[in-house]
Coordinates of C-alpha atoms in Angstrom, one line a residue:
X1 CA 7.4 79.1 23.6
X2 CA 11.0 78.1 24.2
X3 CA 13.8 79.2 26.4
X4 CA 15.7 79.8 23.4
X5 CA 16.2 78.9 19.9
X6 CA 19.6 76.9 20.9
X7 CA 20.3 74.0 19.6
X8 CA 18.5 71.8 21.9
X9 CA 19.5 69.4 24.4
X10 CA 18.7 65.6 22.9
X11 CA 17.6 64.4 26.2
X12 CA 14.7 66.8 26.0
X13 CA 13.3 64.8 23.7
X14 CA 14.4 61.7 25.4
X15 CA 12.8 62.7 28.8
X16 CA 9.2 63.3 27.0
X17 CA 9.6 59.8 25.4
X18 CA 11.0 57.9 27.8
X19 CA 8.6 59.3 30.9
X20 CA 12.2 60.0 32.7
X21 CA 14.9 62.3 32.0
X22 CA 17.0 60.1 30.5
X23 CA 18.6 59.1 33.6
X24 CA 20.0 62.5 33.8
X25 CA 23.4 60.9 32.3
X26 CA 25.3 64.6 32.3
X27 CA 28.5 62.7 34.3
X28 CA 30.9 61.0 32.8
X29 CA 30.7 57.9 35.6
X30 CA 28.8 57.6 38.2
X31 CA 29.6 55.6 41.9
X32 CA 28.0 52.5 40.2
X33 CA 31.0 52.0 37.7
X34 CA 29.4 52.4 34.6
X35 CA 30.5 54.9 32.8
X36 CA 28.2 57.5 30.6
X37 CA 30.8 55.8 27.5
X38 CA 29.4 52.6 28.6
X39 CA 25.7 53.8 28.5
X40 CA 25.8 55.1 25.3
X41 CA 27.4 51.9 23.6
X42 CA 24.9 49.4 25.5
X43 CA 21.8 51.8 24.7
X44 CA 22.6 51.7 21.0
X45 CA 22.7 47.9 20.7
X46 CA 19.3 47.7 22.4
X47 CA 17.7 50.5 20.8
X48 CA 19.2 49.3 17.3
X49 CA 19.6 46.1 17.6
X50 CA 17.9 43.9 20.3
X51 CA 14.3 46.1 20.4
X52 CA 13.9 46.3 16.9
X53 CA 14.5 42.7 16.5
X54 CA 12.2 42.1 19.4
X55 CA 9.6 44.3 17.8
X56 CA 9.7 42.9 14.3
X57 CA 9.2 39.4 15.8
X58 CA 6.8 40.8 18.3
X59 CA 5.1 42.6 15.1
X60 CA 4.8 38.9 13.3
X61 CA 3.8 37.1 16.3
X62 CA 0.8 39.4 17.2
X63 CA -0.3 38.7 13.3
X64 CA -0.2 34.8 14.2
X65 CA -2.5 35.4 17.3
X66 CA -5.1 37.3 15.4
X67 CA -5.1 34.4 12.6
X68 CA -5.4 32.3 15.4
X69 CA -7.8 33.5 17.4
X70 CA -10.1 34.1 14.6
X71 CA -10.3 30.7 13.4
X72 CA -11.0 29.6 17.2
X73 CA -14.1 31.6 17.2
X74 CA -14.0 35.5 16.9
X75 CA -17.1 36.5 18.8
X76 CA -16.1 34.4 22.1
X77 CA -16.0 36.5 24.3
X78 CA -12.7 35.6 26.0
X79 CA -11.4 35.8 22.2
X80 CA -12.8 39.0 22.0
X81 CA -10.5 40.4 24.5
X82 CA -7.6 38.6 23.7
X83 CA -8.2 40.3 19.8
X84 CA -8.6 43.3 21.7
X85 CA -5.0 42.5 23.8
X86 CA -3.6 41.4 20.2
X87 CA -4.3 44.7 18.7
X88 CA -2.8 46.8 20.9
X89 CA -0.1 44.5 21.4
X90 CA 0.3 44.8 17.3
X91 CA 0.2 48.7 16.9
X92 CA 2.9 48.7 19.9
X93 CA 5.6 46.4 18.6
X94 CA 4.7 47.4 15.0
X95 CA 5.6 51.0 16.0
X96 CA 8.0 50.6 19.0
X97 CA 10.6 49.8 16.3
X98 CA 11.1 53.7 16.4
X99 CA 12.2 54.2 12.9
X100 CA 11.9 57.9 12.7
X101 CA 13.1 58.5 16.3
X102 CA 16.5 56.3 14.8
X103 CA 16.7 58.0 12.0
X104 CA 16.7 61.3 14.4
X105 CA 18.9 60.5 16.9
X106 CA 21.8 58.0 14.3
X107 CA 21.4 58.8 11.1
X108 CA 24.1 61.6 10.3
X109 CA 23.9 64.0 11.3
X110 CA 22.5 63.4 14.7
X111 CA 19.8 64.5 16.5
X112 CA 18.5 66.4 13.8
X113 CA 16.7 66.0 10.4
X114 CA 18.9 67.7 7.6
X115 CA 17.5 67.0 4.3
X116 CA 15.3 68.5 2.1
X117 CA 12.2 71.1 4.0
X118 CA 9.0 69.0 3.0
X119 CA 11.1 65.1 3.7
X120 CA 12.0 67.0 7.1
X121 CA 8.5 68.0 7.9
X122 CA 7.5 64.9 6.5
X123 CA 9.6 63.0 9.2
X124 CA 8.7 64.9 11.6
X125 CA 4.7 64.4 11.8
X126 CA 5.6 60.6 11.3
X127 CA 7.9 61.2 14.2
X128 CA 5.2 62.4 16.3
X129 CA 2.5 59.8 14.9
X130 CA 4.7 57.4 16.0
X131 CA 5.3 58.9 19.4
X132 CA 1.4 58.7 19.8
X133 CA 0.7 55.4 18.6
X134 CA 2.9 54.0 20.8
X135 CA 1.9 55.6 24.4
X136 CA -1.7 54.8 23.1
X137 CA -0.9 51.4 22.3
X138 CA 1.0 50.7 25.7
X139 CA -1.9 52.7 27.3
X140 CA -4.8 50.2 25.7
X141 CA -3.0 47.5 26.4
X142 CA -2.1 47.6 29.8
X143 CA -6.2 48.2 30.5
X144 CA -7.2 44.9 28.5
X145 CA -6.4 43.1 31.2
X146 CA -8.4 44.5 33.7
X147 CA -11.3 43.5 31.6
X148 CA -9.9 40.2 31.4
X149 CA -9.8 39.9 35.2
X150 CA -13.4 40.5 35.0
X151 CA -14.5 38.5 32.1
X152 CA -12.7 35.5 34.5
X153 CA -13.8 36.3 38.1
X154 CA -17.7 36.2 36.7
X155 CA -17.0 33.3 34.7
X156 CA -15.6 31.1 37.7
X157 CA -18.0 32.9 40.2
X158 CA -21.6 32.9 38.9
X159 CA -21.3 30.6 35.5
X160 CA -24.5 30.2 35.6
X161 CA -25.4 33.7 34.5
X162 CA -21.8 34.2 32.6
X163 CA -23.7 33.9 29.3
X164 CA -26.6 37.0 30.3
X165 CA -23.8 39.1 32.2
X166 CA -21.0 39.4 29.5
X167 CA -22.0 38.9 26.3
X168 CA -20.1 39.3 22.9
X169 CA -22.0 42.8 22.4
X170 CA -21.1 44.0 25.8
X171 CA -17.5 42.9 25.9
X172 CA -17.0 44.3 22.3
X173 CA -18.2 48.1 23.5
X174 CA -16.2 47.5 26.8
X175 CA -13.2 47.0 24.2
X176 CA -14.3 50.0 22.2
X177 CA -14.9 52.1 25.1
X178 CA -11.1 51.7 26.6
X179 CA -9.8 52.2 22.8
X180 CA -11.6 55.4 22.5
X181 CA -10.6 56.6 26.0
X182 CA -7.2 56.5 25.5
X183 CA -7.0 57.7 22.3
X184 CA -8.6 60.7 22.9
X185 CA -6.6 61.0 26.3
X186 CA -3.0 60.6 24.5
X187 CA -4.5 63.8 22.0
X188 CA -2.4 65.3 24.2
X189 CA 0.8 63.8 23.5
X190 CA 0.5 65.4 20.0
X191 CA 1.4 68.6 21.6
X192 CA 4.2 67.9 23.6
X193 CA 6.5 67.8 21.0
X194 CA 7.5 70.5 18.8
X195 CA 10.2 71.7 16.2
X196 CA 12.8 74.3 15.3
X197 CA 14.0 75.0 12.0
X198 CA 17.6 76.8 11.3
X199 CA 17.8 76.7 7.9
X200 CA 17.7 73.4 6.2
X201 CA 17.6 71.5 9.5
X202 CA 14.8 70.8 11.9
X203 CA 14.9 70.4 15.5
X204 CA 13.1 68.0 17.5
X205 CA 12.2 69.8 21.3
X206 CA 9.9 69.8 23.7
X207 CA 6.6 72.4 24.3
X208 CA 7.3 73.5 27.8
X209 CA 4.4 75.9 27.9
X210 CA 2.4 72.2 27.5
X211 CA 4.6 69.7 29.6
X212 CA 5.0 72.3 32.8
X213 CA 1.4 73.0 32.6
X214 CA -0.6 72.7 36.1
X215 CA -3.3 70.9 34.6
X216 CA -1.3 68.9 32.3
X217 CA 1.2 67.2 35.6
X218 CA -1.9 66.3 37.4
X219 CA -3.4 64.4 34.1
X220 CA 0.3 62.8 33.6
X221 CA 0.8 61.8 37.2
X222 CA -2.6 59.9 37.3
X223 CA -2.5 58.4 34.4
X224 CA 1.1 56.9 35.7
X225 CA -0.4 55.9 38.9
X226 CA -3.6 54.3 37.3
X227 CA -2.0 52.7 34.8
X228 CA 0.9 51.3 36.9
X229 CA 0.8 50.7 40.2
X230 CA -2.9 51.2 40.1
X231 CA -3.9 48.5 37.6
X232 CA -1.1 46.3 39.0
X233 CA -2.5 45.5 41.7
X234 CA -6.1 45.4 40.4
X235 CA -4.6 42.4 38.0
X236 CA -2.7 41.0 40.7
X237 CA -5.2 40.1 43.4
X238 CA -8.1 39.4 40.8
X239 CA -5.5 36.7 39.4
X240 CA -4.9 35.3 42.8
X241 CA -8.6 35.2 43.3
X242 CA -9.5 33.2 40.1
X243 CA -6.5 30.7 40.5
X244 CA -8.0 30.2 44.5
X245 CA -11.4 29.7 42.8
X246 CA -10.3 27.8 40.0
X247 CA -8.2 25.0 42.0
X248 CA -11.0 24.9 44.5
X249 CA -13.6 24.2 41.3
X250 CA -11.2 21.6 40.5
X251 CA -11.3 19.5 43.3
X252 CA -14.6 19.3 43.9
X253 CA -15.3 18.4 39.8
X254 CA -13.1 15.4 40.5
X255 CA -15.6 14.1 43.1
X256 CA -18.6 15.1 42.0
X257 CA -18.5 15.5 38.2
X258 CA -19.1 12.5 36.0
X259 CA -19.5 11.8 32.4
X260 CA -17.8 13.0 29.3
X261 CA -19.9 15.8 28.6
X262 CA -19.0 17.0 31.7
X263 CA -15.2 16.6 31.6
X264 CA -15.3 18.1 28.1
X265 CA -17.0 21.1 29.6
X266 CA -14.6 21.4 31.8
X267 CA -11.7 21.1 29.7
X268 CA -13.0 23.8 27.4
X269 CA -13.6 26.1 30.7
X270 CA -10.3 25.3 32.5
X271 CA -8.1 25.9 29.0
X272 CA -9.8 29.3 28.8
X273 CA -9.4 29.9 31.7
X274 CA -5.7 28.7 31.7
X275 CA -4.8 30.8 28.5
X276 CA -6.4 34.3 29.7
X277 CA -5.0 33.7 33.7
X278 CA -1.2 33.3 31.6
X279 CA -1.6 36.3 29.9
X280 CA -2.3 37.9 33.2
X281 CA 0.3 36.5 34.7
X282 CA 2.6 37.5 32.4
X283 CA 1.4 41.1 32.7
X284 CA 1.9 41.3 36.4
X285 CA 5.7 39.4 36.4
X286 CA 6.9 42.3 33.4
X287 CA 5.0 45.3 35.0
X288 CA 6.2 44.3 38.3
X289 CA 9.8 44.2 37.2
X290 CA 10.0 47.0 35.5
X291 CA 7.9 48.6 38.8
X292 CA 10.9 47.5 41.0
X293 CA 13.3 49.1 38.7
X294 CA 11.6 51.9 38.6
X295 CA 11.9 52.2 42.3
X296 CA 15.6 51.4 42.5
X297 CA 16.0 54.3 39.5
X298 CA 14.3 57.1 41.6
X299 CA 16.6 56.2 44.9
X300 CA 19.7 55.8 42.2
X301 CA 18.9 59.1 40.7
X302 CA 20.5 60.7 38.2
X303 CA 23.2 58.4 36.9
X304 CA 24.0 56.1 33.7
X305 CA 23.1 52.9 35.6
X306 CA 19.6 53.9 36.6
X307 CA 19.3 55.5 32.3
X308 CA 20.6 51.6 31.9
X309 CA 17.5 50.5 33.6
X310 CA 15.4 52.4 32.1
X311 CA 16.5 50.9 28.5
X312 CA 16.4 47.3 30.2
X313 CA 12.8 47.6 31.2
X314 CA 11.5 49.2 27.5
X315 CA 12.6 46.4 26.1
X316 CA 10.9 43.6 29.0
X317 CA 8.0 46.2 27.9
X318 CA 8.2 44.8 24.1
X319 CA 8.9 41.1 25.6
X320 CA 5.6 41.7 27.3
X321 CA 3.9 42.5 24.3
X322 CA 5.3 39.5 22.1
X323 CA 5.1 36.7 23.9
X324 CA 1.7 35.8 24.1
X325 CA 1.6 33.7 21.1
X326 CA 3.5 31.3 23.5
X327 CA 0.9 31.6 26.1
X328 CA -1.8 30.7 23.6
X329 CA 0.0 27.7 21.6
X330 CA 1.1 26.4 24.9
X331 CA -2.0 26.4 27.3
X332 CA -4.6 25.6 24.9
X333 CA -4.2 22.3 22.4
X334 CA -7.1 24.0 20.1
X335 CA -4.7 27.0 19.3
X336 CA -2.3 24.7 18.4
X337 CA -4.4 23.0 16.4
X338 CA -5.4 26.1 14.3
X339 CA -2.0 26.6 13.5
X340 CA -2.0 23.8 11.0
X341 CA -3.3 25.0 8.1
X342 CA -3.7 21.1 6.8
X343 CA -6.2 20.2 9.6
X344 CA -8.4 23.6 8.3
X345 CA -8.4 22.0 4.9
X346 CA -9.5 18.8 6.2
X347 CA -12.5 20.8 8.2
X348 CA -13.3 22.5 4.8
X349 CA -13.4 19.6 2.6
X350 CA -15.8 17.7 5.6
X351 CA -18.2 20.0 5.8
X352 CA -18.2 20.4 1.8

């Protein structure tokens, strides 16, 4: 299965994580100035530091939108998505953390579990749970908002039959459907890693006879493409579409609609409207950043500056997945209101 029973190289299992080799940092500089010293130090205050903290807020902020959202209305089918988002966005932070991978790659001795047989087995199936859960979680959640897109451009388009066209049972199987999908897809990820054991210590390394597999490139290279540039620009123009539509709705309400049952129609539409166009936006601004640097990593090749970028743009990745509590609190007045747990007394004692 393996080359040999070496020692292996840590940045086999950093490629296989990171969807890169790692930069290929084997210099000690590079024509950029940085120097491999210098990537090492600045990767271990991201990966220890800034990411984890970013995750564990991330983690509690995902929490506080599904709290949120369920008190606005659960089967909504715009909240229905954005649970769906919230999820993902959850199981992502919650497990981007990278406790075992740490605990491989700092804890002494590194890059290597040296403890007892069963705790090192033990660590190294949550190792590779965690490995899963995450490229699943990144995978679902960069599809939710394809469905959003949707959800939007029918809504703004043909209102009139919004209601018969996506309904709460449809837009919950559409949600189970891309779950499932991916899930099943990333099965695969479970046997990309494997381990060697030299006595009491276990190896982390990479199944070659899996990664190097015909078959298995072409599945990894389209579900790159799909899933990034692909759905990019799926989200991108359907965004510019709605926000056309949207302002051109808009000025013809203000001369032709009347009455407050009317304007308070409108209100509701426009702040959901508002709130799921945000989260889109957000989506395309992070993806296409860290698209760009992907670009400028290929034509920089194998150096510690473009490894650099790749540890800046995982962590705009887990910025991406925490910051839509903001979106919601800010855009829409009736999230902000569910946040007060004194105003959901109040509603209580009313309707007792």
């Amino acid at each position: 299965m393996f080359a040999s029973t070496d020692i292996p190289d840590t940045s086999q299992v950093l490629s296989l994580r990171d969807n890169t080799t790692d930069g290929g940092t084997n210099g000690t500089s590079s024509t950029s100035g940085i120097t491999l010293a210098t990537y090492f130090f600045i990767r271990e205050i991201i990966r220890l530091y800034v990411n984890v903290i970013l995750c564990c807020f991330g983690t509690l902020s995902n929490i506080a939108c599904l709290v949120i959202l369920r008190r606005d209305g659960a089967l909504k089918t715009s909240n229905i998505l954005l649970v769906a988002l919230a999820i993902a966005d959850l199981l992502y932070t919650s497990n981007k953390t990278e406790i075992p991978f740490l605990i491989y790659t700092y804890a002494p001795p590194l890059y290597r579990y040296q403890y007892s047989p069963s705790m090192n087995m033990f660590l190294y199936y949550v190792f590779k749970i965690n490995f899963y859960l995450i490229i699943d979680a990144f995978l679902i959640s960069v599809t939710i908002p394809l469905l959003i897109i949707v959800e939007r451009i029918v809504a703004i388009f043909i209102p009139l039959k919004f209601p018969t066209i996506i309904t709460p049972t449809r837009t919950i199987v559409a949600c189970v459907i891309v779950y499932v999908f991916w899930s099943v897809r990333c099965l695969t990820v479970w046997f990309e890693l494997d381990h060697i054991d030299i006595g009491d210590t276990l190896f982390v390394v990479i199944n070659y006879e899996v990664t190097k597999n015909k078959w298995y490139m072409v599945l990894y290279d389209f579900t790159n493409y799909l899933t990034g540039l692909g759905y990019l620009l799926f989200v991108i123009i359907g965004s510019v579409i709605i926000g056309i539509q949207v302002k051109r709705i808009s000025m013809k309400r203000r001369k032709l609609v009347t009455g407050s049952n009317a304007n308070e129609n409108k209100g509701s539409t426009s702040r959901t409207t508002k709130t799921l166009l945000s989260v889109c936006v957000i989506y395309c601004v992070t993806n296409l950043v860290v698209y760009i640097m992907d670009l400028i990593r290929s034509r920089l090749g194998p150096t510690p500056l473009s490894a650099l970028y790749y540890e800046i743009s995982e962590t705009i990745g887990i910025i991406n997945s925490s910051c839509n509590f903001f979106v919601y609190v800010y855009f829409n007045k009736k999230f902000r209101k569910h946040m007060s747990f004194r105003s959901s007394a109040r509603s209580v004692n009313n309707v007792k």
